[in-house]
Coordinates of C-alpha atoms in Angstrom, one line a residue:
M1 CA 17.1 -15.6 -20.9
S2 CA 16.6 -12.0 -18.9
S3 CA 18.8 -11.6 -15.9
R4 CA 17.0 -8.7 -14.8
L5 CA 14.5 -8.8 -11.5
K6 CA 11.0 -9.6 -12.6
V7 CA 8.6 -7.5 -10.3
A8 CA 5.0 -8.0 -9.6
Y9 CA 2.4 -5.6 -9.3
Q10 CA -1.7 -5.3 -9.5
G11 CA -2.8 -2.9 -11.7
E12 CA -2.0 -1.7 -15.3
R13 CA 1.5 0.1 -17.0
G14 CA 1.2 3.1 -15.3
A15 CA -0.3 2.3 -12.5
Y16 CA 1.5 3.9 -8.8
S17 CA 1.9 0.6 -8.3
E18 CA 4.7 0.1 -11.0
Q19 CA 6.3 3.7 -9.7
A20 CA 6.8 1.8 -5.9
A21 CA 8.4 -1.2 -8.1
W22 CA 11.2 1.4 -9.9
S23 CA 11.6 2.9 -6.0
L24 CA 12.1 -0.2 -4.7
F25 CA 13.8 -2.3 -6.6
G26 CA 15.2 0.3 -9.3
K27 CA 14.5 0.6 -13.2
D28 CA 15.8 -1.9 -14.7
I29 CA 13.8 -4.5 -13.9
E30 CA 11.0 -6.4 -15.8
V31 CA 7.6 -5.3 -14.2
E32 CA 5.0 -7.7 -14.6
P33 CA 1.2 -6.2 -13.9
C34 CA -1.3 -8.4 -12.2
P35 CA -5.1 -8.1 -12.3
T36 CA -5.3 -8.3 -8.7
F37 CA -3.9 -8.4 -5.2
D38 CA -4.1 -12.1 -4.9
A39 CA -2.1 -12.7 -8.2
V40 CA 0.6 -10.8 -6.9
F41 CA 1.3 -12.7 -4.0
S42 CA 0.6 -16.1 -6.0
A43 CA 3.4 -14.9 -9.0
V44 CA 6.1 -14.5 -6.3
E45 CA 5.1 -17.9 -3.9
D46 CA 4.7 -19.7 -7.4
G47 CA 8.2 -18.8 -8.4
A48 CA 6.9 -16.4 -11.7
C49 CA 8.4 -13.3 -9.9
D50 CA 10.8 -12.3 -8.2
R51 CA 9.5 -9.8 -6.3
G52 CA 5.8 -8.4 -5.7
V53 CA 5.2 -5.0 -4.4
V54 CA 1.7 -4.3 -2.7
P55 CA 0.2 -0.8 -1.1
V56 CA -0.5 -1.4 2.1
E57 CA -2.3 1.9 3.6
N58 CA -2.5 5.5 2.8
S59 CA -1.7 8.7 4.9
L60 CA -6.0 9.7 4.0
A61 CA -7.8 6.7 3.6
G62 CA -6.1 4.0 5.8
S63 CA -5.1 0.8 5.8
I64 CA -5.5 -1.8 2.4
H65 CA -6.7 -4.3 5.0
R66 CA -7.0 -7.1 1.4
N67 CA -3.3 -6.9 1.3
Y68 CA -2.6 -7.4 5.6
D69 CA -4.5 -10.3 5.7
L70 CA -3.2 -11.4 2.1
L71 CA 0.2 -11.4 3.8
L72 CA -0.7 -13.6 6.7
R73 CA -2.5 -16.3 4.2
H74 CA 0.9 -16.7 2.2
D75 CA 3.9 -18.2 2.6
L76 CA 6.2 -14.3 1.7
H77 CA 8.5 -11.8 3.8
I78 CA 8.5 -7.7 3.2
V79 CA 11.9 -6.9 1.9
G80 CA 11.8 -3.0 1.8
E81 CA 9.9 -0.3 1.8
C82 CA 8.5 2.9 0.2
N83 CA 6.4 6.0 0.7
L84 CA 5.2 7.3 -2.6
R85 CA 3.8 10.5 -2.8
I86 CA 0.3 10.5 -4.6
S87 CA -0.6 13.3 -6.7
H88 CA -4.0 12.6 -8.6
C89 CA -5.2 13.7 -12.0
L90 CA -8.5 13.4 -13.6
I91 CA -8.3 12.6 -17.0
A92 CA -10.3 12.4 -20.2
H93 CA -9.9 12.5 -23.9
P94 CA -8.5 15.7 -24.9
G95 CA -10.7 18.4 -26.4
V96 CA -13.6 17.5 -23.4
R97 CA -14.7 20.4 -21.6
L98 CA -14.7 19.5 -17.6
A99 CA -18.4 20.7 -17.8
E100 CA -18.8 17.5 -19.6
I101 CA -17.7 15.1 -17.5
R102 CA -21.2 12.4 -16.2
R103 CA -19.0 9.9 -14.8
V104 CA -15.9 9.2 -13.4
Y105 CA -14.0 5.4 -13.1
S106 CA -10.5 5.1 -10.8
H107 CA -10.3 2.5 -7.6
P108 CA -11.7 3.0 -4.7
Q109 CA -8.8 3.9 -2.6
A110 CA -8.4 6.6 -4.9
L111 CA -12.5 7.4 -4.7
A112 CA -12.0 8.0 -1.1
Q113 CA -9.1 10.0 -1.8
C114 CA -10.8 12.2 -4.0
E115 CA -14.2 12.6 -1.9
Q116 CA -14.6 16.2 -2.0
S117 CA -13.4 16.9 -5.3
L118 CA -16.2 14.7 -6.7
R119 CA -18.6 16.6 -4.3
E120 CA -17.4 19.5 -6.4
L121 CA -17.7 18.6 -10.1
G122 CA -21.7 18.2 -9.0
E123 CA -24.4 15.5 -10.2
V124 CA -21.7 12.6 -11.7
E125 CA -21.7 9.2 -11.6
V126 CA -18.9 7.9 -9.8
I127 CA -17.7 4.0 -10.8
A128 CA -15.4 2.0 -8.7
T129 CA -13.1 -0.1 -11.1
Y130 CA -10.0 -2.1 -9.9
D131 CA -7.3 -0.1 -11.0
T132 CA -6.4 3.6 -11.9
A133 CA -4.0 3.6 -14.9
G134 CA -6.4 1.3 -16.0
S135 CA -9.5 3.4 -15.6
V136 CA -7.5 5.8 -18.2
R137 CA -7.5 2.5 -20.5
L138 CA -11.0 2.2 -20.3
I139 CA -12.4 5.6 -21.1
K140 CA -9.7 5.5 -24.0
E141 CA -10.3 1.8 -25.9
R142 CA -14.3 2.3 -25.1
G143 CA -14.0 5.9 -26.5
L144 CA -15.8 7.1 -22.9
D145 CA -16.6 10.6 -23.9
H146 CA -18.3 12.1 -21.0
A147 CA -16.0 10.1 -18.7
A148 CA -13.4 10.6 -17.1
A149 CA -10.4 8.8 -14.3
I150 CA -8.3 9.5 -11.9
A151 CA -5.0 8.5 -11.8
G152 CA -1.3 9.7 -12.0
E153 CA 0.3 11.7 -14.4
G154 CA 2.2 9.4 -16.1
A155 CA -1.0 6.8 -17.0
A156 CA -2.3 9.9 -19.0
A157 CA 1.1 10.6 -21.0
L158 CA 0.9 6.8 -21.3
Y159 CA -2.4 6.3 -23.0
G160 CA -3.0 9.8 -24.9
M161 CA -5.5 11.2 -22.3
A162 CA -5.6 15.3 -21.3
I163 CA -5.4 16.2 -17.8
L164 CA -8.5 18.7 -16.6
R165 CA -6.8 19.3 -13.2
R166 CA -4.1 18.3 -11.8
E167 CA -4.0 17.8 -7.8
F168 CA -7.5 16.4 -7.4
E169 CA -6.3 14.4 -3.7
D170 CA -8.6 16.1 -1.1
E171 CA -5.1 16.6 0.4
T172 CA -1.9 17.1 -0.9
I173 CA 0.0 15.5 1.7
N174 CA -0.7 12.5 0.7
Y175 CA 1.0 9.3 1.2
T176 CA 1.0 5.7 -0.1
R177 CA 2.9 3.2 2.1
F178 CA 3.9 0.0 -0.5
V179 CA 6.3 -3.1 0.9
G180 CA 8.3 -5.4 -1.4
L181 CA 7.9 -9.2 -1.2
G182 CA 10.3 -11.9 -2.1
R183 CA 10.1 -15.2 -0.9
E184 CA 12.9 -15.0 1.6
P185 CA 14.2 -12.9 4.3
V186 CA 16.7 -10.2 3.9
T187 CA 19.1 -9.0 6.5
P188 CA 19.1 -5.3 6.5
E189 CA 21.4 -2.4 7.1
G190 CA 21.3 0.9 8.6
E191 CA 17.9 1.5 9.8
S192 CA 15.3 -0.9 10.2
K193 CA 11.9 -1.7 10.3
T194 CA 10.4 -5.5 11.4
S195 CA 6.5 -6.1 10.7
L196 CA 5.1 -9.2 12.4
A197 CA 1.0 -10.0 13.4
F198 CA 0.0 -12.1 16.6
A199 CA -2.7 -13.1 18.5
G200 CA -3.5 -13.9 22.1
K201 CA -6.9 -15.5 24.1
N202 CA -9.5 -12.9 24.7
E203 CA -8.2 -12.2 28.4
P204 CA -8.4 -9.0 30.8
G205 CA -4.9 -7.1 30.2
L206 CA -3.7 -9.6 27.4
L207 CA -2.9 -6.6 24.4
F208 CA -0.9 -4.6 27.7
R209 CA 1.0 -7.4 28.3
C210 CA 1.9 -8.1 25.0
L211 CA 2.9 -4.6 24.0
S212 CA 5.1 -4.2 27.4
A213 CA 7.4 -6.4 25.9
F214 CA 8.4 -3.4 23.2
A215 CA 7.9 -0.3 26.1
L216 CA 10.3 -2.1 28.6
R217 CA 13.3 -1.8 25.8
N218 CA 12.7 0.8 24.9
I219 CA 11.2 -0.5 21.5
D220 CA 9.4 2.4 19.1
L221 CA 6.0 0.8 17.5
T222 CA 4.9 2.9 14.8
K223 CA 2.1 0.6 13.5
I224 CA -0.7 -1.4 15.4
E225 CA -4.1 -2.4 13.9
S226 CA -6.5 -5.5 14.8
R227 CA -8.3 -7.8 12.0
P228 CA -10.8 -9.7 12.3
I229 CA -9.7 -13.8 12.4
R230 CA -11.8 -15.5 10.0
G231 CA -14.3 -17.8 11.5
V232 CA -13.4 -17.0 15.2
P233 CA -16.3 -14.1 15.2
W234 CA -14.8 -11.2 17.6
E235 CA -11.6 -12.6 17.8
Y236 CA -8.4 -10.9 16.4
V237 CA -5.2 -11.1 15.2
F238 CA -2.9 -8.1 15.3
Y239 CA -0.2 -6.5 13.0
L240 CA 2.3 -4.4 14.4
D241 CA 5.2 -2.4 13.0
F242 CA 7.9 -1.6 15.0
L243 CA 11.5 0.0 14.5
G244 CA 14.4 -2.4 14.6
S245 CA 15.3 -5.8 13.4
V246 CA 15.2 -9.0 14.5
T247 CA 18.7 -9.5 14.4
E248 CA 19.1 -6.7 17.4
Q249 CA 19.4 -8.5 20.9
R250 CA 16.4 -6.6 22.1
C251 CA 14.3 -7.1 19.5
D252 CA 15.0 -10.5 19.7
R253 CA 14.4 -10.5 23.6
A254 CA 11.1 -8.8 23.5
L255 CA 10.3 -11.1 20.5
E256 CA 10.5 -13.8 22.6
Q257 CA 8.2 -12.5 25.4
L258 CA 5.5 -11.9 23.5
R259 CA 5.5 -15.7 22.3
E260 CA 5.5 -16.3 25.6
M261 CA 1.9 -15.1 26.0
A262 CA 1.0 -15.1 22.6
I263 CA -1.1 -18.4 20.8
F264 CA 0.4 -17.4 18.1
V265 CA 3.5 -15.1 16.2
R266 CA 4.1 -14.7 12.6
V267 CA 7.6 -12.1 11.6
F268 CA 7.1 -10.9 8.3
G269 CA 10.8 -9.3 8.2
S270 CA 13.0 -6.5 8.7
Y271 CA 13.8 -5.0 6.3
P272 CA 15.3 -1.0 5.4
R273 CA 13.4 1.4 7.0
A274 CA 11.8 4.5 4.4
R275 CA 12.2 7.7 5.7
P276 CA 9.2 9.9 5.8
A277 CA 9.0 12.3 2.6
W278 CA 7.5 14.6 4.0
V279 CA 8.5 17.5 7.3
A280 CA 6.9 18.3 10.2
S281 CA 6.0 21.3 9.5
D282 CA 3.8 20.2 6.3
V283 CA 2.4 18.8 8.4
V284 CA 1.3 21.7 10.9
E285 CA 0.5 24.2 8.6
H286 CA -2.2 21.7 7.2
Q287 CA -4.0 20.8 10.3
P288 CA -7.3 22.2 10.6

């Protein structure tokens, strides 16, 4: 019986999520491709896999809302994060020319990150699929000679396909943040980040008071986003990330104050913070 960590991710072999799994947990793991994000969460929660990896936001296309909803639905913890550089390739059968492409397949997030590049191709049909690498496999197995897929370089190599264009994304500063999932929380050492969700009554000033629990203690919030509460129109749950760990006294007290004001607070976990893979000068140079 294998003693290697078994890690679930959404997509086919060669997907960006597979790269993220290696980045988070090392190369000496057993990867388990899953057809959907729901299946990733279930595989970890049910014990079929030790860990899971899902994307939560992209620097161009924004948050992957489905996974924020699933975090709230499942009893799992965030145990790590990584920021993966996404460099898309336009991939087709060997010998096919760019002018011959009539359809382009890929995951909706990848298509959103390549909107301008797709427009430059002219009259092509854009078809959404469930996975980037899976799109390459699809055009390979179906023999679609006038079709291309948007995916990573690794997917082209894995399926023996040709790269028509590299860096097909609209912006080269293109990163996706992935989180690792586990059944038990971790205690991070060094720089850490904490993710949580909370909701409160719809009353004036409540959000300000909730966030003041962190501001008064000089805790840096790195993300806040609202999502609708299912079955309760116009009521929202807030997802929040901050720098620090629940083991720190100031963070623990901030959460204690938040719980006094909110209807519910769910801490997804404190985990090692991934350092940004880019530098500020890169971002400034790409400002419009």
